mmCIF file of C-alpha atoms in Angstrom:
data_model
loop_
_atom_site.group_PDB
_atom_site.id
_atom_site.type_symbol
_atom_site.label_atom_id
_atom_site.label_comp_id
_atom_site.label_asym_id
_atom_site.label_seq_id
_atom_site.Cartn_x
_atom_site.Cartn_y
_atom_site.Cartn_z
ATOM 1 C CA UNK A 1 -12.243 5.685 8.395
ATOM 2 C CA UNK A 2 -13.616 8.004 5.987
ATOM 3 C CA UNK A 3 -17.106 7.982 7.507
ATOM 4 C CA UNK A 4 -15.853 8.862 11.076
ATOM 5 C CA UNK A 5 -13.399 11.456 9.738
ATOM 6 C CA UNK A 6 -16.173 13.367 7.768
ATOM 7 C CA UNK A 7 -18.083 13.461 11.167
ATOM 8 C CA UNK A 8 -15.433 14.488 13.071
ATOM 9 C CA UNK A 9 -13.609 17.067 10.780
ATOM 10 C CA UNK A 10 -16.798 19.115 10.464
ATOM 11 C CA UNK A 11 -16.679 19.815 14.205
ATOM 12 C CA UNK A 12 -13.121 20.633 14.886
ATOM 13 C CA UNK A 13 -11.729 24.192 14.704
ATOM 14 C CA UNK A 14 -8.566 25.003 12.930
ATOM 15 C CA UNK A 15 -6.450 28.006 12.767
ATOM 16 C CA UNK A 16 -4.486 29.603 9.948
ATOM 17 C CA UNK A 17 -1.008 28.559 11.426
ATOM 18 C CA UNK A 18 -1.749 24.985 11.639
ATOM 19 C CA UNK A 19 -0.591 22.362 9.319
ATOM 20 C CA UNK A 20 -3.118 19.618 8.825
ATOM 21 C CA UNK A 21 -1.993 16.197 7.854
ATOM 22 C CA UNK A 22 -5.104 14.195 6.578
ATOM 23 C CA UNK A 23 -4.718 10.300 6.745
ATOM 24 C CA UNK A 24 -8.331 9.952 5.288
ATOM 25 C CA UNK A 25 -8.020 8.017 1.978
ATOM 26 C CA UNK A 26 -11.629 9.213 0.307
ATOM 27 C CA UNK A 27 -11.503 12.609 1.303
ATOM 28 C CA UNK A 28 -9.519 14.531 -1.251
ATOM 29 C CA UNK A 29 -8.039 18.099 -0.852
ATOM 30 C CA UNK A 30 -10.950 19.967 -2.082
ATOM 31 C CA UNK A 31 -13.338 18.142 0.132
ATOM 32 C CA UNK A 32 -10.711 18.709 3.005
ATOM 33 C CA UNK A 33 -10.469 22.567 2.381
ATOM 34 C CA UNK A 34 -14.212 22.881 2.411
ATOM 35 C CA UNK A 35 -14.460 21.055 5.788
ATOM 36 C CA UNK A 36 -11.518 22.927 7.488
ATOM 37 C CA UNK A 37 -13.080 26.266 6.373
ATOM 38 C CA UNK A 38 -9.593 27.964 7.058
ATOM 39 C CA UNK A 39 -6.857 28.659 4.640
ATOM 40 C CA UNK A 40 -3.835 26.754 5.937
ATOM 41 C CA UNK A 41 -1.449 24.120 4.540
ATOM 42 C CA UNK A 42 -2.936 20.690 4.374
ATOM 43 C CA UNK A 43 -1.065 17.485 3.447
ATOM 44 C CA UNK A 44 -2.424 14.255 2.725
ATOM 45 C CA UNK A 45 -0.335 11.148 3.821
ATOM 46 C CA UNK A 46 -0.550 7.276 3.638
ATOM 47 C CA UNK A 47 1.381 5.861 6.552
ATOM 48 C CA UNK A 48 0.671 2.033 7.035
ATOM 49 C CA UNK A 49 1.240 0.108 9.942
ATOM 50 C CA UNK A 50 4.677 -1.486 8.898
ATOM 51 C CA UNK A 51 6.049 2.115 9.492
ATOM 52 C CA UNK A 52 5.612 0.879 13.253
ATOM 53 C CA UNK A 53 8.671 -1.224 12.298
ATOM 54 C CA UNK A 54 10.377 1.742 10.628
ATOM 55 C CA UNK A 55 9.891 0.243 7.121
ATOM 56 C CA UNK A 56 7.634 0.925 4.340
ATOM 57 C CA UNK A 57 6.617 3.815 2.133
ATOM 58 C CA UNK A 58 4.732 6.990 3.288
ATOM 59 C CA UNK A 59 3.441 8.798 0.239
ATOM 60 C CA UNK A 60 2.732 12.518 0.853
ATOM 61 C CA UNK A 61 0.861 14.952 -1.250
ATOM 62 C CA UNK A 62 1.928 17.817 -1.790
ATOM 63 C CA UNK A 63 5.524 17.826 -0.871
ATOM 64 C CA UNK A 64 6.309 19.629 2.173
ATOM 65 C CA UNK A 65 9.423 19.879 3.791
ATOM 66 C CA UNK A 66 8.666 19.307 7.772
ATOM 67 C CA UNK A 67 6.194 16.831 7.085
ATOM 68 C CA UNK A 68 8.874 14.829 4.849
ATOM 69 C CA UNK A 69 11.378 15.249 7.834
ATOM 70 C CA UNK A 70 8.787 14.031 10.191
ATOM 71 C CA UNK A 71 7.758 10.832 8.251
ATOM 72 C CA UNK A 72 11.390 10.188 7.238
ATOM 73 C CA UNK A 73 12.282 9.010 10.765
ATOM 74 C CA UNK A 74 9.685 6.130 10.360
ATOM 75 C CA UNK A 75 9.530 5.136 6.679
ATOM 76 C CA UNK A 76 10.467 6.126 3.198
ATOM 77 C CA UNK A 77 8.836 9.265 2.107
ATOM 78 C CA UNK A 78 7.417 9.498 -1.612
ATOM 79 C CA UNK A 79 6.476 13.000 -2.391
ATOM 80 C CA UNK A 80 3.737 13.458 -4.823
ATOM 81 C CA UNK A 81 3.144 16.720 -6.883
ATOM 82 C CA UNK A 82 -0.191 15.853 -8.388
ATOM 83 C CA UNK A 83 -3.371 14.644 -6.355
ATOM 84 C CA UNK A 84 -4.482 12.419 -9.152
ATOM 85 C CA UNK A 85 -1.118 10.550 -9.072
ATOM 86 C CA UNK A 86 -1.575 10.491 -5.312
ATOM 87 C CA UNK A 87 -4.828 8.455 -5.689
ATOM 88 C CA UNK A 88 -2.495 5.689 -7.413
ATOM 89 C CA UNK A 89 -0.734 5.167 -4.285
ATOM 90 C CA UNK A 90 -3.774 5.118 -2.182
ATOM 91 C CA UNK A 91 -4.957 2.491 -4.670
ATOM 92 C CA UNK A 92 -1.766 0.289 -3.866
ATOM 93 C CA UNK A 93 -2.154 0.789 -0.408
ATOM 94 C CA UNK A 94 -5.527 -1.150 -0.416
ATOM 95 C CA UNK A 95 -3.497 -4.358 -1.419
ATOM 96 C CA UNK A 96 -2.459 -4.685 2.312
ATOM 97 C CA UNK A 97 -5.460 -6.967 3.400
ATOM 98 C CA UNK A 98 -5.272 -9.131 0.185
ATOM 99 C CA UNK A 99 -1.397 -9.787 0.614
ATOM 100 C CA UNK A 100 -2.086 -10.646 4.315
ATOM 101 C CA UNK A 101 -5.146 -12.975 3.158
ATOM 102 C CA UNK A 102 -2.630 -14.618 0.645
ATOM 103 C CA UNK A 103 -0.025 -15.523 3.601
ATOM 104 C CA UNK A 104 -3.068 -16.639 5.623
ATOM 105 C CA UNK A 105 -4.193 -18.983 2.920
ATOM 106 C CA UNK A 106 -0.824 -20.317 2.259
ATOM 107 C CA UNK A 107 -0.354 -20.678 5.650
ATOM 108 C CA UNK A 108 -3.519 -22.649 6.094
ATOM 109 C CA UNK A 109 -2.636 -24.666 3.135
ATOM 110 C CA UNK A 110 0.581 -25.907 5.063
ATOM 111 C CA UNK A 111 -1.526 -26.556 8.259
ATOM 112 C CA UNK A 112 -4.026 -28.989 6.091
ATOM 113 C CA UNK A 113 -1.069 -30.678 4.793
ATOM 114 C CA UNK A 114 -0.145 -31.388 8.443
ATOM 115 C CA UNK A 115 2.336 -28.785 9.666
ATOM 116 C CA UNK A 116 1.526 -27.001 12.912
ATOM 117 C CA UNK A 117 0.128 -23.505 12.952
ATOM 118 C CA UNK A 118 3.260 -21.916 14.392
ATOM 119 C CA UNK A 119 5.475 -23.374 11.969
ATOM 120 C CA UNK A 120 3.561 -22.908 9.022
ATOM 121 C CA UNK A 121 2.909 -19.405 9.739
ATOM 122 C CA UNK A 122 6.536 -18.536 10.518
ATOM 123 C CA UNK A 123 7.586 -20.218 7.369
ATOM 124 C CA UNK A 124 5.138 -18.330 5.206
ATOM 125 C CA UNK A 125 5.764 -14.903 6.956
ATOM 126 C CA UNK A 126 9.475 -15.572 6.839
ATOM 127 C CA UNK A 127 9.644 -16.574 3.141
ATOM 128 C CA UNK A 128 7.843 -13.440 2.022
ATOM 129 C CA UNK A 129 9.772 -11.168 4.153
ATOM 130 C CA UNK A 130 12.756 -12.710 2.258
ATOM 131 C CA UNK A 131 11.507 -12.128 -1.129
ATOM 132 C CA UNK A 132 10.269 -8.475 -0.433
ATOM 133 C CA UNK A 133 13.821 -7.907 0.936
ATOM 134 C CA UNK A 134 15.364 -9.611 -2.052
ATOM 135 C CA UNK A 135 13.202 -7.684 -4.467
ATOM 136 C CA UNK A 136 13.961 -4.289 -2.492
ATOM 137 C CA UNK A 137 17.508 -4.769 -2.294
ATOM 138 C CA UNK A 138 18.394 -6.380 -5.886
ATOM 139 C CA UNK A 139 17.993 -3.297 -7.850
ATOM 140 C CA UNK A 140 17.485 -4.997 -11.509
ATOM 141 C CA UNK A 141 16.502 -2.949 -14.584
ATOM 142 C CA UNK A 142 12.725 -3.769 -13.100
ATOM 143 C CA UNK A 143 10.839 -6.225 -11.478
ATOM 144 C CA UNK A 144 10.113 -8.234 -14.638
ATOM 145 C CA UNK A 145 13.881 -9.083 -14.548
ATOM 146 C CA UNK A 146 13.388 -10.516 -10.903
ATOM 147 C CA UNK A 147 10.445 -12.414 -12.118
ATOM 148 C CA UNK A 148 12.674 -13.880 -14.819
ATOM 149 C CA UNK A 149 15.712 -14.463 -12.720
ATOM 150 C CA UNK A 150 13.413 -16.411 -10.225
ATOM 151 C CA UNK A 151 12.456 -19.281 -12.459
ATOM 152 C CA UNK A 152 14.558 -22.196 -13.850
ATOM 153 C CA UNK A 153 13.298 -23.573 -17.164
ATOM 154 C CA UNK A 154 10.600 -26.361 -16.417
ATOM 155 C CA UNK A 155 10.848 -25.255 -12.658
ATOM 156 C CA UNK A 156 8.393 -25.209 -10.051
ATOM 157 C CA UNK A 157 8.304 -21.283 -10.020
ATOM 158 C CA UNK A 158 7.669 -21.310 -13.631
ATOM 159 C CA UNK A 159 5.015 -23.854 -13.191
ATOM 160 C CA UNK A 160 3.239 -21.793 -10.568
ATOM 161 C CA UNK A 161 3.435 -18.494 -12.488
ATOM 162 C CA UNK A 162 2.002 -20.199 -15.623
ATOM 163 C CA UNK A 163 -0.720 -21.683 -13.638
ATOM 164 C CA UNK A 164 -1.748 -18.206 -11.956
ATOM 165 C CA UNK A 165 -1.541 -16.567 -15.162
ATOM 166 C CA UNK A 166 -3.732 -19.181 -16.976
ATOM 167 C CA UNK A 167 -6.042 -18.556 -14.104
ATOM 168 C CA UNK A 168 -6.185 -14.768 -14.842
ATOM 169 C CA UNK A 169 -4.617 -13.922 -11.132
ATOM 170 C CA UNK A 170 -2.820 -10.930 -12.281
ATOM 171 C CA UNK A 171 -5.564 -9.624 -14.374
ATOM 172 C CA UNK A 172 -8.075 -9.949 -11.578
ATOM 173 C CA UNK A 173 -5.662 -7.955 -9.263
ATOM 174 C CA UNK A 174 -5.548 -5.280 -12.190
ATOM 175 C CA UNK A 175 -9.384 -5.318 -12.090
ATOM 176 C CA UNK A 176 -9.571 -4.805 -8.307
ATOM 177 C CA UNK A 177 -6.891 -2.206 -8.266
ATOM 178 C CA UNK A 178 -8.918 -0.464 -11.044
ATOM 179 C CA UNK A 179 -12.165 -0.587 -9.098
ATOM 180 C CA UNK A 180 -10.162 0.683 -5.940
ATOM 181 C CA UNK A 181 -9.258 3.927 -8.154
ATOM 182 C CA UNK A 182 -12.554 4.483 -9.654
ATOM 183 C CA UNK A 183 -13.862 4.610 -5.928
ATOM 184 C CA UNK A 184 -11.224 7.039 -5.083
ATOM 185 C CA UNK A 185 -11.854 9.377 -7.873
#
């Protein structure tokens, strides 16, 4: 965690020839340099748990060939050339728990409707895995096109999307993202 990282990093001794990779979300490059006290290469990276399955992005800042080669074995490396831009990726990484909570909530809805827990969780996780894989593999012009193609006129998906938009679900998602970004800056 950032709090633990700040305590630990101050006690470590670094050498110029070392390359340091930081996974700490809220310690930016200038602050890291102050803590490290040695002029050396520092890369910030965002490896999230799905890389244990060999999937998912691993944003790195600044670009670094050896760090890219290392992480490309376990995920898809996204090189970022600007630290402020990298904060946007850290912001999106904060959507992991809300995503899992959505899966949990939808599974519990099915359970309340009489489905057993195992079947409910298997269905929901399989459904969202399939949707994510479909979005990743179907390279339309943009995701907006996929939203359009996933609906039929007066269909269930159209109704669900309209209901969520009416409840400002997506605006609240944007507000949450902006709040996280403010914290990171």
